[in-house]
Coordinates of C-alpha atoms in Angstrom, one line a residue:
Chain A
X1 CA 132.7 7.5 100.3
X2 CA 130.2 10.2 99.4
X3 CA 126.6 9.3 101.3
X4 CA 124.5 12.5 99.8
X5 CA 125.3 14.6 96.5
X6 CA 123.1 17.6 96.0
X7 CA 123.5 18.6 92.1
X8 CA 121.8 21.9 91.6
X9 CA 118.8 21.4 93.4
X10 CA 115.6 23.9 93.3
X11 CA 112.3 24.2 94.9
X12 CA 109.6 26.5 94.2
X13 CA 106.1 27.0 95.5
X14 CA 104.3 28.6 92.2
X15 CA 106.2 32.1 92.0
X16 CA 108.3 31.5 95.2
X17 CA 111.7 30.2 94.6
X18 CA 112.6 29.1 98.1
X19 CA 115.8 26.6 97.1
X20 CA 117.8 28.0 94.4
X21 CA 120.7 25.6 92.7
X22 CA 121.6 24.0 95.8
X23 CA 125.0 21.9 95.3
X24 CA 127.1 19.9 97.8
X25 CA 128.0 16.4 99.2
X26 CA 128.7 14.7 102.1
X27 CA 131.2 12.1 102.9
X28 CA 130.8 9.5 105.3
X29 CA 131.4 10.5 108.6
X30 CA 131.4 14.0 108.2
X31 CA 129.8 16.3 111.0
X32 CA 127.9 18.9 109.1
X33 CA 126.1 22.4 110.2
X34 CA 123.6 23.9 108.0
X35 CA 122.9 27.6 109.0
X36 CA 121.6 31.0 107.9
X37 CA 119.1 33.5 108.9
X38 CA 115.0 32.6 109.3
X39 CA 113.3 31.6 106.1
X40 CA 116.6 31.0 104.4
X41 CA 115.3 27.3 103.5
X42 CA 116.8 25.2 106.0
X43 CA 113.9 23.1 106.7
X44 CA 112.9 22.8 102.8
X45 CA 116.3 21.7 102.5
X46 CA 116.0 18.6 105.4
X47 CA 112.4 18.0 103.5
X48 CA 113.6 17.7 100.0
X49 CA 116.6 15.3 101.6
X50 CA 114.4 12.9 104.0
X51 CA 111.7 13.2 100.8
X52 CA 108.7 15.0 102.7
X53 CA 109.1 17.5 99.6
X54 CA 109.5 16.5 96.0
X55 CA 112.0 19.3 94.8
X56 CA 111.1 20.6 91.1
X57 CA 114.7 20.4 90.1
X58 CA 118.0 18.6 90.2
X59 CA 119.5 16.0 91.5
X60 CA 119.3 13.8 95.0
X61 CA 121.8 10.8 95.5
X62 CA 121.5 9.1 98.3
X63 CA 124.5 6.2 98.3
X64 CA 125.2 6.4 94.6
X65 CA 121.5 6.3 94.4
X66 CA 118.6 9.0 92.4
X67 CA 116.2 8.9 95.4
X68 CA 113.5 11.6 93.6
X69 CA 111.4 8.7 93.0
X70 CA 111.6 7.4 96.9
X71 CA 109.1 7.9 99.3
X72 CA 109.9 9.2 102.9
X73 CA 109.4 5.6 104.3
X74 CA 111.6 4.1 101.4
X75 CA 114.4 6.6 102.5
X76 CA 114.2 5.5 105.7
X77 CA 114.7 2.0 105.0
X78 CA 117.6 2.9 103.5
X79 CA 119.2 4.2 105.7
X80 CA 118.2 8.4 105.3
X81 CA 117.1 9.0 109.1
X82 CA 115.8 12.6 110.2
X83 CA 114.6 13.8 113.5
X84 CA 112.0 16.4 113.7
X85 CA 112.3 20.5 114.9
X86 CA 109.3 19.9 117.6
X87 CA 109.7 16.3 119.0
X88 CA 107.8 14.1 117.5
X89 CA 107.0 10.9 119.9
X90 CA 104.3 8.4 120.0
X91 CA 102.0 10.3 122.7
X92 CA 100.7 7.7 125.5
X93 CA 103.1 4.9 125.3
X94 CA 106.4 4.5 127.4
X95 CA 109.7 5.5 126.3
X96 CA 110.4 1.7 126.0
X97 CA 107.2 1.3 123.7
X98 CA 108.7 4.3 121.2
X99 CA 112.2 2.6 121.1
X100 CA 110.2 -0.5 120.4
X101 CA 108.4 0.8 117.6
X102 CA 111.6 2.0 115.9
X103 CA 113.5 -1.3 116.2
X104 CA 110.4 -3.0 114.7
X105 CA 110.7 -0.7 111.5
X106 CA 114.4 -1.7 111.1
X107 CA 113.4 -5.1 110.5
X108 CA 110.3 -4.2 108.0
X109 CA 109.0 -7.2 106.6
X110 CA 111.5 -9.5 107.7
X111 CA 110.9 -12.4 110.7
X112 CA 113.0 -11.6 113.3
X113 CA 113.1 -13.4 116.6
X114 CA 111.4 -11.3 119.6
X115 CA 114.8 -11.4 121.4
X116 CA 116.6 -9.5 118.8
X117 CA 114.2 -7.3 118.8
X118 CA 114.3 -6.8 122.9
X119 CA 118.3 -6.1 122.7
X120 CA 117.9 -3.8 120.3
X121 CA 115.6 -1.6 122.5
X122 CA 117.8 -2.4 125.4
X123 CA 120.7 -1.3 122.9
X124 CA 118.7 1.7 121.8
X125 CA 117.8 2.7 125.3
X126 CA 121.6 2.4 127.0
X127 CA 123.3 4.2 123.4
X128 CA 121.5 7.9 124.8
X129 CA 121.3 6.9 128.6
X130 CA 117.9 6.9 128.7
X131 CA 117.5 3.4 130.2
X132 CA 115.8 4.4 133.2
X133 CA 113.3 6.3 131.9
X134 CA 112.5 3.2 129.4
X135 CA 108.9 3.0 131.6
X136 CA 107.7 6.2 131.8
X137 CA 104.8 7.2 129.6
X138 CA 106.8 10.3 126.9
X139 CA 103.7 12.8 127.6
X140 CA 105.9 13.5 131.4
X141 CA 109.5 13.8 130.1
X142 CA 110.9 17.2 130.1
X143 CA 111.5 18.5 126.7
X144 CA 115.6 17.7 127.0
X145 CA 114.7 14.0 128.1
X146 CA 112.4 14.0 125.1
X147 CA 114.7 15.2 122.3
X148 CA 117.1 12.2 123.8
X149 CA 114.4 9.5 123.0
X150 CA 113.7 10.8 119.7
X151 CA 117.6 10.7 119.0
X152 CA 117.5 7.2 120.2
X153 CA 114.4 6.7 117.9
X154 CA 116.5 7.8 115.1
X155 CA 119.8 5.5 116.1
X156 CA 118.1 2.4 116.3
X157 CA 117.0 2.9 113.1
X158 CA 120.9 2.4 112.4
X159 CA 121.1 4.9 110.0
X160 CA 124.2 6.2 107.8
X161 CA 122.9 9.5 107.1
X162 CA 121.1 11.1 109.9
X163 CA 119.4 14.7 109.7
X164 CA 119.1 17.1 112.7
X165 CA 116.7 19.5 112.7
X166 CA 117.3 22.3 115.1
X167 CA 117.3 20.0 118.4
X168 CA 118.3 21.8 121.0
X169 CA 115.5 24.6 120.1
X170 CA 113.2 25.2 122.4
X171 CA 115.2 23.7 125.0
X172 CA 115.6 25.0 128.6
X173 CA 119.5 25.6 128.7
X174 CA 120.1 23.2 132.0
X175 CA 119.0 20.5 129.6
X176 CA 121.0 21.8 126.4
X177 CA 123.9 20.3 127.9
X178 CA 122.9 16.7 127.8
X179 CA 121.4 16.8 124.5
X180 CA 124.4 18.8 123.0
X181 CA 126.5 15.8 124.7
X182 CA 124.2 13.0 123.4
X183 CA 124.9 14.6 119.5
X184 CA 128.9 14.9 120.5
X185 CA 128.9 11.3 121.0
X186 CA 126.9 10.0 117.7
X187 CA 128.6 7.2 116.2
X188 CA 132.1 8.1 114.2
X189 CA 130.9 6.6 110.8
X190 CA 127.7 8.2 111.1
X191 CA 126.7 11.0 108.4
X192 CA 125.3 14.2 110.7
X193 CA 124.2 17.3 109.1
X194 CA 122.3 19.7 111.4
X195 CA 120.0 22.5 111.6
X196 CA 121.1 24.8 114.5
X197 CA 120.4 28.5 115.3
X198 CA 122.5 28.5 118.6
X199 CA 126.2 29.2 117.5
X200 CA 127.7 27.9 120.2
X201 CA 126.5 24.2 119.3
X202 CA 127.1 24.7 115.4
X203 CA 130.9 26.0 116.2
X204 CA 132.1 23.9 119.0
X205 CA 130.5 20.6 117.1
X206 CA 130.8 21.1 113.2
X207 CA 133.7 20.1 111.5
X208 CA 131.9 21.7 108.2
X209 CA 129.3 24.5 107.9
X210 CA 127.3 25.3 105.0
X211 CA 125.8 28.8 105.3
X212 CA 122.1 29.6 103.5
X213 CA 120.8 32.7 102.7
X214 CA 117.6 32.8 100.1
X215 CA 117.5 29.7 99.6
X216 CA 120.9 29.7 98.0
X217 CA 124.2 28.3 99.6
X218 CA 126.1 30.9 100.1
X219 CA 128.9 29.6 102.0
X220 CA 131.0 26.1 102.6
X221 CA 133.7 25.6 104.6
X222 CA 135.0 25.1 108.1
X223 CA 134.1 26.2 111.0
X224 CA 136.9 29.4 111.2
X225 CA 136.8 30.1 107.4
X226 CA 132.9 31.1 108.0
X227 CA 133.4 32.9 111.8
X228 CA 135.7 35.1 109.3
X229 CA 134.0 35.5 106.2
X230 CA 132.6 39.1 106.3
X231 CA 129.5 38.1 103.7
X232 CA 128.1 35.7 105.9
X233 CA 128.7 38.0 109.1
X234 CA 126.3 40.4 107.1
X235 CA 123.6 38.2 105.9
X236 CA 123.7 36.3 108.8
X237 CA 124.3 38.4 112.0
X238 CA 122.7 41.5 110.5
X239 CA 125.9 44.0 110.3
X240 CA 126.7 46.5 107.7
X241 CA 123.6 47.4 105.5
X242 CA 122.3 44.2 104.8
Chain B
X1 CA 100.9 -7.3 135.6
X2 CA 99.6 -7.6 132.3
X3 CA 98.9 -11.2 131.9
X4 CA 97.0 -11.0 135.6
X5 CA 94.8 -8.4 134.5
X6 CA 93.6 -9.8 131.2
X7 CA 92.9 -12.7 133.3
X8 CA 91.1 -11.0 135.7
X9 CA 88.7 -9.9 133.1
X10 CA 88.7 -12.9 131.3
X11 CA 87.0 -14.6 135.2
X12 CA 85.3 -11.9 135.7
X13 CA 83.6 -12.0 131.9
X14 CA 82.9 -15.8 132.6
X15 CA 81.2 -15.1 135.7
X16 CA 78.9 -12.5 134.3
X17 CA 77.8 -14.9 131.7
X18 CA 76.6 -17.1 133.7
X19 CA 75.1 -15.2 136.1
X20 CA 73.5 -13.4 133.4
X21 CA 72.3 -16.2 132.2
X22 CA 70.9 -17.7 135.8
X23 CA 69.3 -14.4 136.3
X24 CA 67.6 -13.7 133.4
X25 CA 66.2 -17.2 131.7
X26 CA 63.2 -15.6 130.5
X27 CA 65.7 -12.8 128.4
X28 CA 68.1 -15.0 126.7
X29 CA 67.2 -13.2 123.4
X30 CA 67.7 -10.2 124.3
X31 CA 71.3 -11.3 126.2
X32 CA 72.1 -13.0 123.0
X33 CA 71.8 -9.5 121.2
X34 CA 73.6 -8.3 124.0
X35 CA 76.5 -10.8 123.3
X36 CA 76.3 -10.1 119.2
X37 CA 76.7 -6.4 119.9
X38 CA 79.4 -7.0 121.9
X39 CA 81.8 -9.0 119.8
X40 CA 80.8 -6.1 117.0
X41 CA 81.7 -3.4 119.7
X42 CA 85.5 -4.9 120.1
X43 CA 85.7 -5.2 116.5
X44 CA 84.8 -1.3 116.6
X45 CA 87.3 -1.0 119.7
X46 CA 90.3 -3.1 117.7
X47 CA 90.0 0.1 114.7
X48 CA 88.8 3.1 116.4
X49 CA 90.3 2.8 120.1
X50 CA 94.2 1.0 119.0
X51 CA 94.2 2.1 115.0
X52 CA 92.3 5.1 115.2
X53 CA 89.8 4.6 112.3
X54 CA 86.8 6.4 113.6
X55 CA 84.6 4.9 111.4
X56 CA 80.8 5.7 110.7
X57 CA 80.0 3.1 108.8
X58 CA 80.8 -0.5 110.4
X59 CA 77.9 -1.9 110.1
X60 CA 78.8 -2.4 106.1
X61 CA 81.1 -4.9 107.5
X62 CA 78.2 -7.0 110.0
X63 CA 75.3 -6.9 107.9
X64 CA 77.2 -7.9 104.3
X65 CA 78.4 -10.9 106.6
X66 CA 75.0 -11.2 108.1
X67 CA 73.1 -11.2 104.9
X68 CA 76.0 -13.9 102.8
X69 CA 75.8 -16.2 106.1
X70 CA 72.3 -16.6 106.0
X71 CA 71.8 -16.7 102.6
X72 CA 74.2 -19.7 102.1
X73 CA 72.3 -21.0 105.2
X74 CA 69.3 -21.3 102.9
X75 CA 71.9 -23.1 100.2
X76 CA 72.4 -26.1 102.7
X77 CA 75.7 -24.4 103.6
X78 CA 74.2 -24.3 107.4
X79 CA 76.6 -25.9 110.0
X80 CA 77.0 -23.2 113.1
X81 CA 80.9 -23.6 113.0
X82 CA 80.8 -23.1 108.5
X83 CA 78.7 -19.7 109.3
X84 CA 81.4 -18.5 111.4
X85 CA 83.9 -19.4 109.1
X86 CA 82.0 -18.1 106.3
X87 CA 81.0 -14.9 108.2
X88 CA 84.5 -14.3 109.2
X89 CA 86.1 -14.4 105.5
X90 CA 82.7 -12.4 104.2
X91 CA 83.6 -9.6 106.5
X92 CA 87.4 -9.7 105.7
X93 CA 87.1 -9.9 102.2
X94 CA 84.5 -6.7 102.4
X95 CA 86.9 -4.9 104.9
X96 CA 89.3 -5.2 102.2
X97 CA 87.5 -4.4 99.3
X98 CA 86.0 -1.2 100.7
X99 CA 89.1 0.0 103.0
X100 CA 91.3 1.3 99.6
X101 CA 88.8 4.1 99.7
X102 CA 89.0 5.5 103.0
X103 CA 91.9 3.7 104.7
X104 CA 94.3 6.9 104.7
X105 CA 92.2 9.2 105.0
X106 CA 91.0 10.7 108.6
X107 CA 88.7 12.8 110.4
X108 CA 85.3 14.8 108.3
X109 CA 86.2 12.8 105.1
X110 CA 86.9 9.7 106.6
X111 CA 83.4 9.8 108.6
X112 CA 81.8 10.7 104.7
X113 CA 83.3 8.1 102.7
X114 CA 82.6 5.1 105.6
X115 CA 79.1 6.7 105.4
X116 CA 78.5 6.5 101.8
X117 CA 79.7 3.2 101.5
X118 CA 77.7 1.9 104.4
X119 CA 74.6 3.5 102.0
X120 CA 76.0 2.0 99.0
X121 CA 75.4 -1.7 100.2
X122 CA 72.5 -0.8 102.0
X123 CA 70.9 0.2 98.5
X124 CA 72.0 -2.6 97.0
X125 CA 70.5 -5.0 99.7
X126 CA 67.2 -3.2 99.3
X127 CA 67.0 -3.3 95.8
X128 CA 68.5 -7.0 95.1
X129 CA 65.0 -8.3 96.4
X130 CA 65.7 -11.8 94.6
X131 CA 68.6 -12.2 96.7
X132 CA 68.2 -10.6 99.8
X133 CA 64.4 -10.3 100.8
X134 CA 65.0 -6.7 100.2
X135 CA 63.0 -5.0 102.9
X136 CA 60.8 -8.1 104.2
X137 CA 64.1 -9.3 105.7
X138 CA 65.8 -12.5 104.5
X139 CA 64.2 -15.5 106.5
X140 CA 63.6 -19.5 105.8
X141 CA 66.8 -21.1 106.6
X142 CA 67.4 -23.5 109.4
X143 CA 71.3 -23.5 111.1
X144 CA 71.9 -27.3 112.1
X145 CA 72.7 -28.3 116.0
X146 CA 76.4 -27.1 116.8
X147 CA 78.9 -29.6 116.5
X148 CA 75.8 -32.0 115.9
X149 CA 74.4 -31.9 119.4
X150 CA 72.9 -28.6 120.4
X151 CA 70.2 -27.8 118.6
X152 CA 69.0 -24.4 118.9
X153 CA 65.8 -23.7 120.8
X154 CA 63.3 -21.0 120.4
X155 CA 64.2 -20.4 124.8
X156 CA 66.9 -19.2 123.2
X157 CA 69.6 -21.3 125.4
X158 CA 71.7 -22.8 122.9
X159 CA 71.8 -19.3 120.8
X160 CA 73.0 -17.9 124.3
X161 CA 75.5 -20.4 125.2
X162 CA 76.9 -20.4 121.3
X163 CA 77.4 -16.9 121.4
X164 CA 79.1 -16.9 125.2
X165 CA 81.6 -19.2 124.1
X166 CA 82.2 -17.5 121.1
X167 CA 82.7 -14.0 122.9
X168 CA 85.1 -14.9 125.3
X169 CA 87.6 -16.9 122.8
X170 CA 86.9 -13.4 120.2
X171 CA 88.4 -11.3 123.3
X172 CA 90.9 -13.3 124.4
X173 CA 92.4 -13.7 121.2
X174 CA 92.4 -10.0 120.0
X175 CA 93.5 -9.0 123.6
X176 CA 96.7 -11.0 122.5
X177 CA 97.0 -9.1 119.0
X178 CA 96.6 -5.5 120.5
X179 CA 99.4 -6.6 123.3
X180 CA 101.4 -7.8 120.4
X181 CA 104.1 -5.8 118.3
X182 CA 101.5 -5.4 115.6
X183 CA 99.2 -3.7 117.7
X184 CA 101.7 -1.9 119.3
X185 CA 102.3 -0.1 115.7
X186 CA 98.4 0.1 115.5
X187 CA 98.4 2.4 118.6
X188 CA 101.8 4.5 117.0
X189 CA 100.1 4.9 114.0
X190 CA 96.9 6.4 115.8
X191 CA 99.6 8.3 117.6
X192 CA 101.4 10.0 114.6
X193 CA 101.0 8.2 110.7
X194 CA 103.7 10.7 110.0
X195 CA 106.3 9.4 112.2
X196 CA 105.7 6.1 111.8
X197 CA 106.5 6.9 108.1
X198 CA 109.2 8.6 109.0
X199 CA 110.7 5.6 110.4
X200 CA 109.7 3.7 107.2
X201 CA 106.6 1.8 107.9
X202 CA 103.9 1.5 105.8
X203 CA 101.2 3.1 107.6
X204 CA 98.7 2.0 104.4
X205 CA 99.2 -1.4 104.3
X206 CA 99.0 -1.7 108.7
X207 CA 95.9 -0.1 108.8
X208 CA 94.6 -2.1 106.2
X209 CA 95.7 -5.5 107.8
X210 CA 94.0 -4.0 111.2
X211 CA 91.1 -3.5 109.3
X212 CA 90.3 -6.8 107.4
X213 CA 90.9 -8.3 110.8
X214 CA 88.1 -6.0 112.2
X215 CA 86.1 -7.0 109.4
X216 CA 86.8 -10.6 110.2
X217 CA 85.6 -10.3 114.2
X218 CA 83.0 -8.0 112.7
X219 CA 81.6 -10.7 110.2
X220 CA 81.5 -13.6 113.3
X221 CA 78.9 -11.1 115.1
X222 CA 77.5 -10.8 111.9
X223 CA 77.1 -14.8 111.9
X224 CA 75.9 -15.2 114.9
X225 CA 73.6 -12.3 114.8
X226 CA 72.0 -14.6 111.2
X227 CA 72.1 -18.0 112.9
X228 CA 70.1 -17.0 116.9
X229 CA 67.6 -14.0 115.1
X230 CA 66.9 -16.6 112.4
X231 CA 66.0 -13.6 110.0
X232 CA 68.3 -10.6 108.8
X233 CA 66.9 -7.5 108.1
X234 CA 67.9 -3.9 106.3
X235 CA 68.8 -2.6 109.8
X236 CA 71.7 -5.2 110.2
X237 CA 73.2 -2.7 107.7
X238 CA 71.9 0.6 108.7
X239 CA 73.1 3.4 110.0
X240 CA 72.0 2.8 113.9
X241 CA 73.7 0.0 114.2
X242 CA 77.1 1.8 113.0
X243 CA 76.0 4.7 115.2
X244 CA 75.2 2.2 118.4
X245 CA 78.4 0.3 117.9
X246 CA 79.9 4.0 118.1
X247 CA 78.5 5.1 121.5
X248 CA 78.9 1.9 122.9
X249 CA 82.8 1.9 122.5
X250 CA 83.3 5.4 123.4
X251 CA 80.9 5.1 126.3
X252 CA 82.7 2.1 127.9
X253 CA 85.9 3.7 126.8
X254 CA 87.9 2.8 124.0
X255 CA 91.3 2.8 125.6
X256 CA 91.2 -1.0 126.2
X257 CA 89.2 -4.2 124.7
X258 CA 87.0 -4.3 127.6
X259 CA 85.5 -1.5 127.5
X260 CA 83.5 -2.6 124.7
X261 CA 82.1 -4.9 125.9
X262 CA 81.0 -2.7 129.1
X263 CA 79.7 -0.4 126.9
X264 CA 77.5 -2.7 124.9
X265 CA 75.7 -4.3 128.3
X266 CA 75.5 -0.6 129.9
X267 CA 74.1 0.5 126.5
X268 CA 71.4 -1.9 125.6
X269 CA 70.7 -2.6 129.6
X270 CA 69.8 0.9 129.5
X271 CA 68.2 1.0 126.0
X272 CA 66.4 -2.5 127.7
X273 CA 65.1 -1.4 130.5
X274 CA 64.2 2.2 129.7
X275 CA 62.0 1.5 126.9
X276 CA 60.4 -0.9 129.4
X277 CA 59.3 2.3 131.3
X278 CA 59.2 4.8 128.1
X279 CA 59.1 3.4 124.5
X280 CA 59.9 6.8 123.6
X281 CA 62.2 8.4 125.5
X282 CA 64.7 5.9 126.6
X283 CA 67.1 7.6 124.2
X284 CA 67.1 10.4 126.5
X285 CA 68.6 8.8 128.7
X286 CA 71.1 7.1 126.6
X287 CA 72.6 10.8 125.7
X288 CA 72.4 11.8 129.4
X289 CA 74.7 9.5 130.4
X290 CA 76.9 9.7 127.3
X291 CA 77.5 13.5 128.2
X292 CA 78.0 13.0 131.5
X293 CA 80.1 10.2 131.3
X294 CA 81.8 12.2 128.2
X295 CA 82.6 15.6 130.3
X296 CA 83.2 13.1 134.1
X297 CA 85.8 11.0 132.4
X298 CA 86.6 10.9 128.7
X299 CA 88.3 7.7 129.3
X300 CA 85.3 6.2 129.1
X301 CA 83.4 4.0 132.0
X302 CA 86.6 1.9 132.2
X303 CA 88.3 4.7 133.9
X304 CA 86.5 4.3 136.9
X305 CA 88.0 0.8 137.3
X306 CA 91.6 2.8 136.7
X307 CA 90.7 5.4 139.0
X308 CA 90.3 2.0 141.8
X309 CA 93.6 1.0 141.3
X310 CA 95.9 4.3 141.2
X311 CA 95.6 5.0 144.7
X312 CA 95.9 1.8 146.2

């Protein structure tokens, strides 16, 4: 079942044309990297899809669904999760109080009986590990410990399409390991695509790796096709006399 | 740990009123302002300190309650209990009128829009002399005994009493909404809108609720504030009182309920007693200690009663 369809999608800013005719779609399940050099429009990209950016053409289906209309928050309730490049947490509560917050969003509206809503923080907090920290206020985790919360954030939303962006940067590499293992063991039927600069996440976890350059995919295929495509070593590594 | 600390300062807010009230019979008055101002100082707390809606202009929200409370008064709508009731919806119903302007919006533009509005009414209660008194104040309305048995004195005991009870049940009931789930998205919000959005809430609509409820705990001082001065004045919607309401939350610190209400007796104790000394300078010693206590501890005065308990 396809979850996202990108149909020739473009973005400018006035003159700037930072996504050009962007096309591809994602199954369910499938465990996507999106790469390519700085500035190549990764993070437009994860914008236009979680609907922080309105793109200025083309098409974004989201379940069978046109989704231009939706706001970010009307994504979300469907089901279109991201995560953010620098950690975004609520600052001065407990880990246990952000988990809260999250489960409280999946029931938006709806009356739901303060029990459910304390095993889903339980099942929120166990899914990452992250149970005992469930007390401590987020300002003192290390960044690692952090970038776990906000991925639990993100699953007790229960999402189906979940976006990554770049989460291990910026992350001291002792603590790389956990959160590299936290995103191995993401749910089979989930939707994953990620934003990644360090290669040895993107090859060792995608199944699928769409390569951006200029805001143009320029690549698409698996994870071998691309280590052997000599285009993409160009634009991407910065051999020959590009 | 929770529940016993609320409780502590729910016994330790009793106490206080009525030792106030042994020590000082010939000030009940003034207490009685004391007690207003403090119910309008946790209304300030519940938006600024949990929602962060740094408002500059909540005494829009007080005196349009103030003014329709004892104007009705005057209409034979004057039963104590009515006012609050009437003072409560008044201030709910303007909370949600004005909040679609500013609700959203934060910081420098936030602080503008709060303050035009505040001058908005405040023109319109000046110039609807027929209604409002305009600036002779509104007076010539009686408030009936409450509940039919206590009538209220010119010692002031009744007004004192009414306005203790009232206090107490204010803060123990919005100490249960900001240790609710709904406050606890009140305090995300003020933590990051965008996330919160991110996770597909309605950051609009929340703040709005917080706010009407504001304006509801807002209007009830209001009430009380028309029933004990048995007049209601311009200033009830000026600036000042927006400003005061202001200084006393971030003075007793706006990280918890309480604090407002600390703030309000250290503020107008001080305000009280300095003037007593020096009509005219007693404001310079209100901004001492707010820059001292701002720079000491920007938790606000409560902090010294968390700094107690860490180490032991």
């Amino acid at each position: 079942m396809t979850r996202l369809e990108l149909n020739s999608v473009n973005m400018r800013f006035g003159p700037l044309h930072v996504t050009r005719d962007v096309s591809f779609s994602l199954a369910s399940g499938e465990r996507v990297a999106l790469i390519g050099p700085n500035g190549a429009g990764k993070t437009t990209l994860v914008n236009i899809i979680a609907g922080s950016l309105r793109h200025s053409s083309g098409l974004v289906r989201f379940e069978g669904e046109d989704v231009a209309a939706l706001s970010t928050p009307q994504r979300a309730r469907k089901g279109l999760v991201r995560t953010f490049q620098i950690s975004r947490l609520f600052l001065g509560m407990t880990v246990e109080e952000n988990v809260r917050v999250a489960a409280l969003h999946r029931h938006q509206g709806r009356r739901v009986a303060c029990d459910t809503i304390d095993a889903e923080v339980h099942a929120g907090l166990a899914k990452l590990q992250v149970g005992h920290l469930a007390h401590k206020v987020v300002d003192s985790l290390a960044l690692g410990e952090r970038r776990l919360v906000e991925l639990s954030l993100a699953l007790t939303m229960e999402p189906s399409l979940l976006l990554l962006d770049e989460p291990a940067a910026g992350i001291p590499h002792g603590e790389s390991r956990m959160v590299l293992k936290a995103v191995n063991e993401l749910p089979s039927d989930l939707t994953v695509m990620l934003i990644e600069h360090d290669m040895d996440l993107v090859f060792s976890w995608a199944r699928r790796i769409i390569v951006l350059s200029g805001g143009a995919v320029v690549m698409d295929g698996q994870p071998d096709e691309i280590a052997r495509d000599e285009h993409v070593q160009r634009i991407y590594f910065g051999r020959g006399d590009a | 740990m929770s529940l016993q600390r609320v409780l502590r300062f729910e016994v330790f807010l009793v106490l206080a009123l009525v030792l106030a009230y042994l020590a000082f019979q010939n000030s009940l008055a003034f207490l009685t302002t004391v007690l207003v101002y403090a119910i309008l100082a946790l209304s300030y707390s519940f938006i600024y300190g949990q929602a962060g809606i740094a408002s500059m202009g909540h005494a829009t929200l007080y005196g349009v309650a103030s003014y329709a409370v004892a104007i009705l008064a005057a209409r034979e709508l004057n039963d104590p209990l009515l006012g609050l009731l009437i003072g409560a919806l008044v201030g709910t119903l303007t909370a949600w009128v004005t909040s679609w302007l500013f609700i959203t919006t934060t910081r420098l533009t936030l602080a503008m829009l709060t303050i035009a509005v505040a001058q908005v009414f405040l023109e319109v209660a000046n110039k609807a002399h027929w209604l409002t008194g305009g600036d002779d104040g509104f007076t010539g309305y009686a408030i009936k005994p409450v509940l039919g048995l206590f009538e209220f004195d010119m010692f002031g005991h009744t007004g004192y009493w009414y306005a203790a009870v009232v206090l107490v049940i204010v803060y123990a009931a919005m100490e249960r909404v900001v240790r609710s789930d709904f406050g606890l998205i009140a305090r995300a919000i003020k933590a990051d809108p965008g996330r919160i959005e991110s996770l597909g809430g309605n950051v609009r609509r929340h703040l709005m609720k917080v706010y009407c409820i504001s304006g509801a705990v807002a209007g009830i001082a209001g009430a009380i504030n028309a029933q004990t001065a048995a007049v209601v004045s311009l200033d009830s919607l000026g600036f000042m009182v927006s400003i005061n309401v202001l200084i006393m939350v971030v003075l007793g610190g706006s990280r918890r309920l309480y604090g407002a209400i600390i703030g309000a007796v250290v503020f107008l104790g001080i305000q009280h007693v300095a003037s007593n000394f020096n009509p005219h300078h007693w404001l310079f010693v209100v901004g001492a200690l707010l820059l001292i206590v701002m720079t000491a501890m920007p938790g606000g005065l409560i902090s010294l009663t968390e700094r107690w308990r860490k180490p032991a």
